[in-house]
Structures are given as C-alpha cells and as structure tokens.
PDB file of C-alpha atoms in Angstrom:
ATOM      1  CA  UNK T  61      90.529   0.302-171.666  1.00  0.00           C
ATOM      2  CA  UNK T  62      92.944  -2.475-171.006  1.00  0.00           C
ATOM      3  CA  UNK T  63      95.314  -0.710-169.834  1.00  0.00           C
ATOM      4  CA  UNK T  64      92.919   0.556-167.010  1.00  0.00           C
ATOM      5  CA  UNK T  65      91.797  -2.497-165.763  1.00  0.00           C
ATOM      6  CA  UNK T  66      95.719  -4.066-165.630  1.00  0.00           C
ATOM      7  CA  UNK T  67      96.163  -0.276-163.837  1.00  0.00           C
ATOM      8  CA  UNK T  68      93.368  -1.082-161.014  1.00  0.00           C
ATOM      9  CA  UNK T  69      94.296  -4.756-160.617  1.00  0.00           C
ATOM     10  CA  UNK T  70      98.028  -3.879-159.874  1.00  0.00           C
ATOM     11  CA  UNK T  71      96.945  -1.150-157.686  1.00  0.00           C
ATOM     12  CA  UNK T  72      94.850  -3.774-155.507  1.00  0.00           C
ATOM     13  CA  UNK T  73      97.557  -6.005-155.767  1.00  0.00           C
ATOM     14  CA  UNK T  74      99.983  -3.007-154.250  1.00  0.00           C
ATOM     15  CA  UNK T  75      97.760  -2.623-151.414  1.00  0.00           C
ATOM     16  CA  UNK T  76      96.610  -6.106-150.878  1.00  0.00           C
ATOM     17  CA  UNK T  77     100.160  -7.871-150.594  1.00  0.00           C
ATOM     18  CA  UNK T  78     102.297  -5.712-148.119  1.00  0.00           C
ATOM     19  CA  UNK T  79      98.362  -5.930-145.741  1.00  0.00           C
ATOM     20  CA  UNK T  80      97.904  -9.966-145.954  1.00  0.00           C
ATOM     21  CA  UNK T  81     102.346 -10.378-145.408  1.00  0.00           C
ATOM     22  CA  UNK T  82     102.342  -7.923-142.600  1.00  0.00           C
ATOM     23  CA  UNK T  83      99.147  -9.109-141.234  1.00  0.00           C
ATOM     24  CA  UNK T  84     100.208 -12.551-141.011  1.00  0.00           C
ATOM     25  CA  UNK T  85     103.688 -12.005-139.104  1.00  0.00           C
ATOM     26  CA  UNK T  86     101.641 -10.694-136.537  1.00  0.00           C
ATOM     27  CA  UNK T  87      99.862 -13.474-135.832  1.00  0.00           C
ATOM     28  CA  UNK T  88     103.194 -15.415-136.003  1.00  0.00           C
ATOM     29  CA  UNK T  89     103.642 -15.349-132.429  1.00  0.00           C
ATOM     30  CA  UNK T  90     104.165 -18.935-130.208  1.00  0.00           C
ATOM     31  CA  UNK T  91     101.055 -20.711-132.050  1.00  0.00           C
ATOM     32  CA  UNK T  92     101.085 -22.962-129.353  1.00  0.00           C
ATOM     33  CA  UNK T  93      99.195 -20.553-127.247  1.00  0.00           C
ATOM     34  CA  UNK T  94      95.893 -20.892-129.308  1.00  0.00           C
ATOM     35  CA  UNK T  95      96.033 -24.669-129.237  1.00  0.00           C
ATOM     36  CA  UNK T  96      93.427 -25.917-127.047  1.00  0.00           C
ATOM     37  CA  UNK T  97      93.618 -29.896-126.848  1.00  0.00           C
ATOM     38  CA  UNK T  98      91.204 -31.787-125.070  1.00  0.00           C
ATOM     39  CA  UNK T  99      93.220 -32.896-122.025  1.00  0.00           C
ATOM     40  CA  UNK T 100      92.212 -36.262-120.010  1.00  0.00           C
ATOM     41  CA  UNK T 101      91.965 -35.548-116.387  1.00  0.00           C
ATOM     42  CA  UNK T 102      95.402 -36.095-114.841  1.00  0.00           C
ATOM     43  CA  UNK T 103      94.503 -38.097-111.776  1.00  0.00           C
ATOM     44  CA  UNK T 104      97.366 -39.963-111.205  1.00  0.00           C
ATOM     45  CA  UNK T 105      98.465 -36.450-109.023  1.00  0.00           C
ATOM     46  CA  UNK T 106      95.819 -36.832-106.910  1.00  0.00           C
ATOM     47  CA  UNK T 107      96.672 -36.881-103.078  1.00  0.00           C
ATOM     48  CA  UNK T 108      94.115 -38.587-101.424  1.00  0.00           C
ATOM     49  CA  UNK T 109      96.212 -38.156 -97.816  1.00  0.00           C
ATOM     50  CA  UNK T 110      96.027 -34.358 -98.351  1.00  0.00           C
ATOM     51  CA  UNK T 111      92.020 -34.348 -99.476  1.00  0.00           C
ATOM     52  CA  UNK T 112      89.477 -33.467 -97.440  1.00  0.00           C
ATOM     53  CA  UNK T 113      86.234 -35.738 -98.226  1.00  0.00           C
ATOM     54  CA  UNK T 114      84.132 -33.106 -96.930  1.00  0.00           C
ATOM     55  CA  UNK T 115      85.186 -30.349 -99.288  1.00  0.00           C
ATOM     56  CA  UNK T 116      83.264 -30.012-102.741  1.00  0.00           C
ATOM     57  CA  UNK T 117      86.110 -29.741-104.412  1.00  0.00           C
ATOM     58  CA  UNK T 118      87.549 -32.835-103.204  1.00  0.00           C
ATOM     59  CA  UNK T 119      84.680 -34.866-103.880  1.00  0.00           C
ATOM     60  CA  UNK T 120      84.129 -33.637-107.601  1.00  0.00           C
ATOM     61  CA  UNK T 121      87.637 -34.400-108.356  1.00  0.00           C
ATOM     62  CA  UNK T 122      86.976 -38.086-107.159  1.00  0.00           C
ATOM     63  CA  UNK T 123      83.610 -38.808-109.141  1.00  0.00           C
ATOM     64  CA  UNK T 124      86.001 -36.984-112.647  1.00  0.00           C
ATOM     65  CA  UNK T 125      88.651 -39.685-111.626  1.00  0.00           C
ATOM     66  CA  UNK T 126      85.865 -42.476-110.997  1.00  0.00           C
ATOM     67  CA  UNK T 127      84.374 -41.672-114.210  1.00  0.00           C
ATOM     68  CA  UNK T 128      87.894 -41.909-116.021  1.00  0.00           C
ATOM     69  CA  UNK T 129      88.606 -45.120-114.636  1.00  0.00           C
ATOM     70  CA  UNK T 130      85.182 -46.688-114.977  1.00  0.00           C
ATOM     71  CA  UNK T 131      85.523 -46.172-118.799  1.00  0.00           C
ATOM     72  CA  UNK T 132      89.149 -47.436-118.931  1.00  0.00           C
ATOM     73  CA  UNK T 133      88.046 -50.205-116.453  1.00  0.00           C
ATOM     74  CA  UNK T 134      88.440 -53.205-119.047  1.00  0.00           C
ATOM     75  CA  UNK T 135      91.933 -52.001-119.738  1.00  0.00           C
ATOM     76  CA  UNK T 136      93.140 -52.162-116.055  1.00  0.00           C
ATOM     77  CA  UNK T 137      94.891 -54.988-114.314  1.00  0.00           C
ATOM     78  CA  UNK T 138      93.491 -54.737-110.683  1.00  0.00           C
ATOM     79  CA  UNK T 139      95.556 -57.906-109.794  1.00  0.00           C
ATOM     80  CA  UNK T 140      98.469 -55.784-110.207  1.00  0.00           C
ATOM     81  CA  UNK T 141      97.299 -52.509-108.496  1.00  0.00           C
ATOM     82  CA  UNK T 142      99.215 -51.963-105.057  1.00  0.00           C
ATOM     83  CA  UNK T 143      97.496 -50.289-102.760  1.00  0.00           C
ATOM     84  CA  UNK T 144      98.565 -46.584-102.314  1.00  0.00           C
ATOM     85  CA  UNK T 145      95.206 -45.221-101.106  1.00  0.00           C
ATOM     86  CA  UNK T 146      95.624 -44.783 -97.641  1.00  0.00           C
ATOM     87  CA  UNK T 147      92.103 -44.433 -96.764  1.00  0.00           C
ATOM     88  CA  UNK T 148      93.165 -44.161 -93.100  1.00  0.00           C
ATOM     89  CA  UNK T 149      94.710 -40.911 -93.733  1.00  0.00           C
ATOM     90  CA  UNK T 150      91.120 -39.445 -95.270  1.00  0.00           C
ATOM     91  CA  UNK T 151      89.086 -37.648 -93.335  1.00  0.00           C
ATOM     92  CA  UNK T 152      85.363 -39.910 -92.899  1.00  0.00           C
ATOM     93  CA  UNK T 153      83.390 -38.778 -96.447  1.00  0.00           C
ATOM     94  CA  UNK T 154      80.270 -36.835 -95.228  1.00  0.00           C
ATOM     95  CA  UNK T 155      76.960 -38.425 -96.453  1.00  0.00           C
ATOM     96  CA  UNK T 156      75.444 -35.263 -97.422  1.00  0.00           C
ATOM     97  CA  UNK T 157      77.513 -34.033-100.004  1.00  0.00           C
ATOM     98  CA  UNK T 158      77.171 -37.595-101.303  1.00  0.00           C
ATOM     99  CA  UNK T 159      73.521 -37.565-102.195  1.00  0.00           C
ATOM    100  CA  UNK T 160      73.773 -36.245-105.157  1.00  0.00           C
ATOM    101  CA  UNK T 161      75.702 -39.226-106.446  1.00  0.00           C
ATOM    102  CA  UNK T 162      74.082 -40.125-109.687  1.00  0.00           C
ATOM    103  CA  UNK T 163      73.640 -43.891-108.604  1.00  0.00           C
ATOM    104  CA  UNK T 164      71.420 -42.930-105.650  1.00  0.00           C
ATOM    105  CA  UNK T 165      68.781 -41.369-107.833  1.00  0.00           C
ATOM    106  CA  UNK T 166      67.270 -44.027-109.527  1.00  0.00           C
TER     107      UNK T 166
ATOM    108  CA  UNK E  85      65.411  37.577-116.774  1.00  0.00           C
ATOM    109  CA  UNK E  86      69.077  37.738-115.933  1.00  0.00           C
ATOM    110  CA  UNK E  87      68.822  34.417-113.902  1.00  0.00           C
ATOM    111  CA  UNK E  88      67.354  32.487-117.251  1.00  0.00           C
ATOM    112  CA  UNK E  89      69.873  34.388-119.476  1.00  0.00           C
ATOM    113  CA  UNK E  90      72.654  32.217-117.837  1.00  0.00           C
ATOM    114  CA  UNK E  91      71.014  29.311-117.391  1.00  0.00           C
ATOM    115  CA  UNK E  92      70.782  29.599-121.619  1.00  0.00           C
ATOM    116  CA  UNK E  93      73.619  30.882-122.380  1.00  0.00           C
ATOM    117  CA  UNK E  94      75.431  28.106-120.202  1.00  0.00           C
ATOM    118  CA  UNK E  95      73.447  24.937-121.673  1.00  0.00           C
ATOM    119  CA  UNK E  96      74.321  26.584-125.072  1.00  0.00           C
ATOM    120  CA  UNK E  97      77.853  26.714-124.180  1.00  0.00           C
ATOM    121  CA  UNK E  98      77.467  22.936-122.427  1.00  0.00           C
ATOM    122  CA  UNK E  99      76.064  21.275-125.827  1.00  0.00           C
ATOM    123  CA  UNK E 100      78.727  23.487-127.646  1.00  0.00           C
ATOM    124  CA  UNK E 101      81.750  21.398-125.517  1.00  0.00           C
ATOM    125  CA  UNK E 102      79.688  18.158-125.740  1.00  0.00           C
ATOM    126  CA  UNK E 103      79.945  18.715-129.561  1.00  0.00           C
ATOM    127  CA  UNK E 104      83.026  19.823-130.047  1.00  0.00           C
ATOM    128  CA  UNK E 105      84.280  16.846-127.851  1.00  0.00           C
ATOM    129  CA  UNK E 106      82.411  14.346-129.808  1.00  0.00           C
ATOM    130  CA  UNK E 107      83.264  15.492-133.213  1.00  0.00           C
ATOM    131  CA  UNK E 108      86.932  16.958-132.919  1.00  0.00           C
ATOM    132  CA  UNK E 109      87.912  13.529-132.383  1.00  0.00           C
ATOM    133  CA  UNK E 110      90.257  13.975-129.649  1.00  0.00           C
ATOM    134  CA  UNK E 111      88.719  11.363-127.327  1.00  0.00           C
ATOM    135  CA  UNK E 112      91.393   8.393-127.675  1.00  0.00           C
ATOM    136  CA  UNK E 113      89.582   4.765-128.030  1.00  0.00           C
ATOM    137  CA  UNK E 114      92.820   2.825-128.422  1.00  0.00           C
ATOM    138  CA  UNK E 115      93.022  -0.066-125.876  1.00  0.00           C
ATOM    139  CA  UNK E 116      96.629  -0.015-125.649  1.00  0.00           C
ATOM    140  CA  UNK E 117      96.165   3.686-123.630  1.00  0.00           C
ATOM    141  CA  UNK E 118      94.586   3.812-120.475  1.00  0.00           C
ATOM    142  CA  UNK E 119      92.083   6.164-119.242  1.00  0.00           C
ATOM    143  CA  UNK E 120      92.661   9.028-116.968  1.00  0.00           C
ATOM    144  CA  UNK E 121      92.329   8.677-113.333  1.00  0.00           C
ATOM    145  CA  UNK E 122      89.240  10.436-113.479  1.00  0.00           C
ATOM    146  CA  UNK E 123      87.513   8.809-116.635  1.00  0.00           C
ATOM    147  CA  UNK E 124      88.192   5.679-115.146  1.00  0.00           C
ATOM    148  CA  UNK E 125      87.059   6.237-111.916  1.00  0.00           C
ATOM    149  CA  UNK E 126      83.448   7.292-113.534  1.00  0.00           C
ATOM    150  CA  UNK E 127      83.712   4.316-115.720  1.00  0.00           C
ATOM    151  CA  UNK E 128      84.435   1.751-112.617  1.00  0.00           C
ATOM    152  CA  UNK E 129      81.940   3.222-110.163  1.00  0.00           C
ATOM    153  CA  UNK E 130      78.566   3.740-112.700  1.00  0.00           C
ATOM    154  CA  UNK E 131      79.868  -0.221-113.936  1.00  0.00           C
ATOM    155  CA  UNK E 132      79.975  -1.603-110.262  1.00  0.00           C
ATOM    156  CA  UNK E 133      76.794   0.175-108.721  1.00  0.00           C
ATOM    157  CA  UNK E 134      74.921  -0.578-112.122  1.00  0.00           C
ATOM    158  CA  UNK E 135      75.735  -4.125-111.656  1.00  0.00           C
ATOM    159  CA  UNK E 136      74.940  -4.187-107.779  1.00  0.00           C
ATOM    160  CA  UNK E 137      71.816  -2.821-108.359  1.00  0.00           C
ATOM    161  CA  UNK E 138      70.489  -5.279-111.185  1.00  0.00           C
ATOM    162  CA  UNK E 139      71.759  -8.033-109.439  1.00  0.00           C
ATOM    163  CA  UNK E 140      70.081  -7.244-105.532  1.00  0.00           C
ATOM    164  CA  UNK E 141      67.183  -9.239-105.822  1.00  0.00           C
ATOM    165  CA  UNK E 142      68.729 -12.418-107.643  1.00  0.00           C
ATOM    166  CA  UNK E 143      67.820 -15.751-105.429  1.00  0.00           C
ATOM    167  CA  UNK E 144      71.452 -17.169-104.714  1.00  0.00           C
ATOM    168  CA  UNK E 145      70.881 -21.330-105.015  1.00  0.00           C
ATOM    169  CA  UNK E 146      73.078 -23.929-103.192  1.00  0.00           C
ATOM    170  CA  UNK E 147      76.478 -23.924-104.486  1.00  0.00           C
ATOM    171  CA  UNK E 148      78.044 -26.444-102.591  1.00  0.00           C
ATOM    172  CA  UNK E 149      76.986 -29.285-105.168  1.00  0.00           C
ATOM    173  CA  UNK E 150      80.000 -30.796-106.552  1.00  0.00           C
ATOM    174  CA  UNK E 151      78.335 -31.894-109.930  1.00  0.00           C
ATOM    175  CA  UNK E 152      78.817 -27.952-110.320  1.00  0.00           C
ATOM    176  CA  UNK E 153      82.222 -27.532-110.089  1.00  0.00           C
ATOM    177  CA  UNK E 154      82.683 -30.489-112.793  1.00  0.00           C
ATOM    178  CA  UNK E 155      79.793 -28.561-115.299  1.00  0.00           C
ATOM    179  CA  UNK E 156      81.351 -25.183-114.399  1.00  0.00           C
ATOM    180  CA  UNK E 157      84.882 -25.545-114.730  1.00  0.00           C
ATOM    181  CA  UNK E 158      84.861 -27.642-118.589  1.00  0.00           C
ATOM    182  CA  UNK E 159      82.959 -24.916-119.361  1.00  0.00           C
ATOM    183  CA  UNK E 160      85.528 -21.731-117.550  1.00  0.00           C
ATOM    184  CA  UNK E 161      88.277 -23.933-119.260  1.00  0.00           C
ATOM    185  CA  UNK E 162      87.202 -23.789-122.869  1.00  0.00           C
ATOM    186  CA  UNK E 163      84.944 -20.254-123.167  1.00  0.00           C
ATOM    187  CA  UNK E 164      86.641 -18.142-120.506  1.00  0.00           C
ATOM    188  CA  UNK E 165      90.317 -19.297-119.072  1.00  0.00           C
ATOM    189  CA  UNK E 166      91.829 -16.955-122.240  1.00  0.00           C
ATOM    190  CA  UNK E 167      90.363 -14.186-120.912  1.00  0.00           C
ATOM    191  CA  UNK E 168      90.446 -14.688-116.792  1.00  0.00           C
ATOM    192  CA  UNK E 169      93.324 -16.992-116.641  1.00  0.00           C
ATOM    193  CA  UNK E 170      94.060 -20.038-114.131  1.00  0.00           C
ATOM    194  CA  UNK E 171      95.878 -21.098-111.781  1.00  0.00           C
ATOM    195  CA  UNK E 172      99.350 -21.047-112.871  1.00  0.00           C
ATOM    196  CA  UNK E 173      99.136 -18.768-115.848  1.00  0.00           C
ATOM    197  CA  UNK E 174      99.408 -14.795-115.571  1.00  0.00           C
ATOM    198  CA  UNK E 175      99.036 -13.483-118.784  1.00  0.00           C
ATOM    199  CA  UNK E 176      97.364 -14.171-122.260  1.00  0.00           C
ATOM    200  CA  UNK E 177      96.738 -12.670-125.594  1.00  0.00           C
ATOM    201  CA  UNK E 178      93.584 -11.640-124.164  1.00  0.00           C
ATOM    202  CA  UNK E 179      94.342 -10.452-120.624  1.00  0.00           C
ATOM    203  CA  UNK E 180      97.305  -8.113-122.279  1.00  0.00           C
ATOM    204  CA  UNK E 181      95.267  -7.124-124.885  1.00  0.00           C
ATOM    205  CA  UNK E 182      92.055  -6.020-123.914  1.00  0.00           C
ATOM    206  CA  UNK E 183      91.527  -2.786-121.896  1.00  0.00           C
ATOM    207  CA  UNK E 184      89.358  -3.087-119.515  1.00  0.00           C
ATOM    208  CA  UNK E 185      91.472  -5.400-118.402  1.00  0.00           C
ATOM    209  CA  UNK E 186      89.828  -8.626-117.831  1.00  0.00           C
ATOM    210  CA  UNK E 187      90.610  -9.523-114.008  1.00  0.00           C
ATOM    211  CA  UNK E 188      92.274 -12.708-112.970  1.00  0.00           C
ATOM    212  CA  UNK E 189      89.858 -14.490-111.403  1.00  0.00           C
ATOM    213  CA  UNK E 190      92.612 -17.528-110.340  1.00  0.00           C
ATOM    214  CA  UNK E 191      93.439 -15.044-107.630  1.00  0.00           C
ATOM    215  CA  UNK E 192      91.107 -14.168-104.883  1.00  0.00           C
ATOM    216  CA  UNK E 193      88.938 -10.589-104.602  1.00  0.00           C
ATOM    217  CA  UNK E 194      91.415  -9.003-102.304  1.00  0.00           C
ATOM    218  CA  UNK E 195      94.396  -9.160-104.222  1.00  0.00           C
ATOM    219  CA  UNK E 196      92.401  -8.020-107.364  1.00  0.00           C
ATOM    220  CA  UNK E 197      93.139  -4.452-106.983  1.00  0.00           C
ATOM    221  CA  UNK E 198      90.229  -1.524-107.306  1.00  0.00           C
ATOM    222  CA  UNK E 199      87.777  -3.649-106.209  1.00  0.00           C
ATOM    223  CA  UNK E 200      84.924  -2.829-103.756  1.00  0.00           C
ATOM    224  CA  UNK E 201      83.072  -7.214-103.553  1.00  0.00           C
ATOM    225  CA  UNK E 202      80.857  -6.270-100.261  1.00  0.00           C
ATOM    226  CA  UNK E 203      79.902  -9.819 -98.861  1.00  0.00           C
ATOM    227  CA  UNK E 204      80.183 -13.386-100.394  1.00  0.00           C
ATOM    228  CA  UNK E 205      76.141 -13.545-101.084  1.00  0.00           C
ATOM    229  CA  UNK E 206      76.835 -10.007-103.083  1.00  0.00           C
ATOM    230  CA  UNK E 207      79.469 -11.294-104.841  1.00  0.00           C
ATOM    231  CA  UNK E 208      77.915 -14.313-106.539  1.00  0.00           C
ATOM    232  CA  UNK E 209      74.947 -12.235-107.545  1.00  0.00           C
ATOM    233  CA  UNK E 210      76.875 -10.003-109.293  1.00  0.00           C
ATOM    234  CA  UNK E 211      78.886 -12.952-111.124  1.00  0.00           C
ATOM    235  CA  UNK E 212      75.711 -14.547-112.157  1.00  0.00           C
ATOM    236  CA  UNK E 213      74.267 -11.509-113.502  1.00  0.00           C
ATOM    237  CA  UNK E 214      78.113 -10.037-115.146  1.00  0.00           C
ATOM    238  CA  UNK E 215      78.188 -13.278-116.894  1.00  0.00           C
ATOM    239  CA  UNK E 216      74.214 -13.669-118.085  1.00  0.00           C
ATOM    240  CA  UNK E 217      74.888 -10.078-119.225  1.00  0.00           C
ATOM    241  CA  UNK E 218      78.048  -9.034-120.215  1.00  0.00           C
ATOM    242  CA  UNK E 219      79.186  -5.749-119.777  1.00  0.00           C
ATOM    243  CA  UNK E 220      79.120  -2.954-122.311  1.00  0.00           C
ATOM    244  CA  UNK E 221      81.584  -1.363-124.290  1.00  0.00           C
ATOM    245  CA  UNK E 222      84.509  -4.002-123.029  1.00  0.00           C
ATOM    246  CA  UNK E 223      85.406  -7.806-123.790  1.00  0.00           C
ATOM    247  CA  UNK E 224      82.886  -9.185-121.603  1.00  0.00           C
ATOM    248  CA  UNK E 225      80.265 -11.219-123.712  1.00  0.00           C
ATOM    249  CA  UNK E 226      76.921 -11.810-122.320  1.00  0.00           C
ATOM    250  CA  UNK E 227      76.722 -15.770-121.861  1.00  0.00           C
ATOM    251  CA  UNK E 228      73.238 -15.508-120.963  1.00  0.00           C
ATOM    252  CA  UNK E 229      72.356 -15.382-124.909  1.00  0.00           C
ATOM    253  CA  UNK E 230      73.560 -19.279-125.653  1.00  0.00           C
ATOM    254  CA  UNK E 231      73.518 -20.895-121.374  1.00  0.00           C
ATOM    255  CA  UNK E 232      70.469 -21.482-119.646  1.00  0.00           C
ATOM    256  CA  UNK E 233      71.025 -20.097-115.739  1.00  0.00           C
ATOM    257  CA  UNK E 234      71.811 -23.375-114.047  1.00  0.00           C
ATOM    258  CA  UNK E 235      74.916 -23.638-116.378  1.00  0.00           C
ATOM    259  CA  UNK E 236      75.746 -20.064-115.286  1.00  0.00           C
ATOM    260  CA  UNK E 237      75.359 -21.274-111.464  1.00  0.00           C
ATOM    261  CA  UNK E 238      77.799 -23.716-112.430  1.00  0.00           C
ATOM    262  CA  UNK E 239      80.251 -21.545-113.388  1.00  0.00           C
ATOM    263  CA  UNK E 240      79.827 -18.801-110.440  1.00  0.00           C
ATOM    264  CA  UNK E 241      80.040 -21.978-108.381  1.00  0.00           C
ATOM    265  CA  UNK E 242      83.633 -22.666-109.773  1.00  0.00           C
ATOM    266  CA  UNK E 243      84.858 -19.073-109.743  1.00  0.00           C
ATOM    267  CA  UNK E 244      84.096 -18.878-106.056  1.00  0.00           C
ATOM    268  CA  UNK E 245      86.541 -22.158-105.395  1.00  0.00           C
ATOM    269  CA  UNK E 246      88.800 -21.057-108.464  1.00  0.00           C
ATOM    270  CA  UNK E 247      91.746 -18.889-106.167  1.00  0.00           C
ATOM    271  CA  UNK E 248      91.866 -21.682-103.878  1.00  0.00           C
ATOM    272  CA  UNK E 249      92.717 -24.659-106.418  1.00  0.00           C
ATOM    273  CA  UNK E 250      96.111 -25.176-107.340  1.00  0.00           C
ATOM    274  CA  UNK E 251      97.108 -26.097-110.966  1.00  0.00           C
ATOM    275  CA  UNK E 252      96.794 -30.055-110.247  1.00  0.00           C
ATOM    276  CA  UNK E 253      93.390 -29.502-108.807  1.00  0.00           C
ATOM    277  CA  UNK E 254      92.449 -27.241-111.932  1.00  0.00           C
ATOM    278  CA  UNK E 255      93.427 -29.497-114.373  1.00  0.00           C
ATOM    279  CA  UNK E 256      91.338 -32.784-113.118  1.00  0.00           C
ATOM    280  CA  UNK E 257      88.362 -30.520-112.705  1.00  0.00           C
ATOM    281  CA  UNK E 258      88.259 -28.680-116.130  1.00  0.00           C
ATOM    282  CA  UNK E 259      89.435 -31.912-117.985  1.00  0.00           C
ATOM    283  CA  UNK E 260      87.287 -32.954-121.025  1.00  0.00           C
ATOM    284  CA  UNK E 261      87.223 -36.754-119.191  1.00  0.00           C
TER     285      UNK E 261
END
C-alpha cells in the first residue's frame, strides 16, 4: 500500500518537474516586453511651430499637456520660464473645435 | 429514377468526405501554419462581407472631437497596442503569434495588404462593429461585452488618426496623464 502511493507521487513528480522547468524557460524571453508602466505624457517634445491648431489631433495633445501642467502647476517656477512658444508660428486655433472645452460647459 | 439515384448516391458520398475530414483529423489547427491559398481566401471573403453587411446600417457620429482621441487612445494603449502595434513598433508576442494575424493598424489601409476598406464612412462602421463584436475563431475579443459604444467611438476615432501620428504624437496622446 505504501509503496503505491510513494509509486504515484514520484510518477507525478516525473511528469510535473521537466513540464513547470521547461514551461518556464519559455516564458524567459526579454520580460521587459510585458511591462506596461504608466507613462506621463512626454510634452516637453511637443512642436508647437509644426502643429496645426485646427487639426484634432493637435488640439487633444494640448488640453493632455494643459492638464499635466495644471496639476504640476504649484511645482513650476513661471518667473523662470523663457518663452519658446512661438505663437506667431501657429496657425489661428479654430473656435469650433474648441467648444467642447470642458470650461465652456458650465 | 436515375436522376434521384445520383443525387443520393452523391450527398451520401458528400457527408461520407465531410466525415471523414472531420474525424481523420488531418485538418491542421496549429497557428504557427498558415492556411492554403484557397482556405484562406474563403475564410477572408465570408469574414469581410459578413462584417460589411452587419455593419451597413450603423449611424457613423462626429469623430472629429478631440476629447476622443484622448478617451480612445489610453484605452488602444493599454487593451489593444499588443495586439495592433504603434507607431514605431513592428512586432509583438502577439502580432507573431497569433494567426490570423492581427493587422497593424499604425500603418494606413493601403499598405495593409489583402485588404478590400471601400470608403472612409465604410470603414469606421466596420471598426465599430469588429471591435463591439469580435471576430470568431481568431484573437479578436469582442469589447462590446465590458465598453459602452461611445467608448468604442472613441477608439475607431483614434484608429482612423493612428497611421498618421508619429511616435512623439502617440505617446502624449495614450499617456496615463
């Protein structure tokens, strides 16, 4: 009777060892690949000479950037901010795609 | 009586192959082997008229809001980017892996290859309803089980800008904050 169940366990054992070792080098591969971190917005490579404030795209990547810096706003220095927005250089925003700024709604 | 003879005798014979087929078990189902010309070509064009069809009568809404490209591209980052890729990136686990392939959709309908879109209008029907759907028997999970349809919007809203954005551009718009 003993003998039996020592004979069954080493026989799972046989099977289960070699599965869970192989199994896990192939998942070894680069792990960093299933990392996903929660990135901030990178906005400091935003060109606002090469944006055009009439495209969606454009103005969704402002309001993410806004957004960013309202939160960080205590933090910032303004004193010391030189001006590198050349808002000469962008074309004239279109009021329509602005409407649906949240701070118009209310 | 000769005429109905054959007709039997060649159903018999039809559900004879049919069975044979099914229960030899020569049909290969590995992912890593594509299917023939043929198969696939069966598989592609019942997929894309199915889909054309259900999606015909959907009412397209605006998708020029921007406040959709911010809603649908967190959400293409985190539940489908490992599947479709982005701008930048040509391969993943996923996009090797799977058969169907999932297409990139970082790179615009044209260059996609096998691909019959028809017009723009078309198109984003057929997103809204592939992604509220799924599709059967590949990797494609129906989203339309856990996201309500303006999400969905969202995210056919950001697919239809996503070949034109460039890594930068991808990164502000999909970013957590």
């Amino acid at each position: 009777m003993k003998t039996g169940l020592i004979n069954t366990i080493s026989k799972i054992a046989l099977v289960l060892i070699p599965t869970i070792t192989l199994s896990m080098a192939a998942t070894a591969h680069d792990p960093s690949m299933h990392v996903k971190k929660a990135e901030k917005a990178d906005c400091s490579k935003m060109d606002h000479s090469k944006m055009d404030m009439n495209d969606p795209v454009a103005i969704a990547m402002m309001k993410k950037c806004m957004q960013q810096a309202e939160k960080s706003n205590e933090k910032m220095d303004h004193s010391k901010m030189d001006k590198k927005m050349d808002h000469s250089k962008m074309k004239k925003m279109d009021d329509n795609n602005m409407k649906k700024d949240e701070h118009n709604n209310h | 009586m000769k005429k109905l003879k054959l007709v039997l005798f060649l159903s018999v014979l039809g559900v004879g192959v049919t069975a044979a087929v099914i229960y030899s078990g020569i049909v290969n189902v590995a992912a890593d082997e594509p299917h023939s010309d043929l198969v696939y070509w069966l598989l592609e064009a019942t997929r894309e008229n199915s889909i054309t069809k259900a999606a015909e009568n959907i009412k397209v809404p605006d998708l020029t809001d921007p406040e959709l490209l911010l809603s649908g591209g967190v959400d293409y980052e985190f539940m489908c980017a490992s599947c479709h890729l982005k701008p930048g990136q040509r391969k993943s686990d996923m996009s090797l892996g799977l058969y169907p392939t999932p297409p990139n959709l970082a790179v615009s309908n044209d260059s996609h290859e096998g691909h019959e879109h028809g017009d723009d209008r078309q198109a984003d029907r057929n997103n809204f309803w592939v992604i509220k759907h799924g599709i059967k028997a590949s990797g494609m999970p129906a989203w339309g089980k856990t996201h309500d349809d303006q999400r969905i919007w969202a995210m056919v809203a950001f697919i239809k800008r996503l070949p034109s954005l460039t890594p930068e551009q991808y990164q502000i718009l999909t970013a957590i904050e």
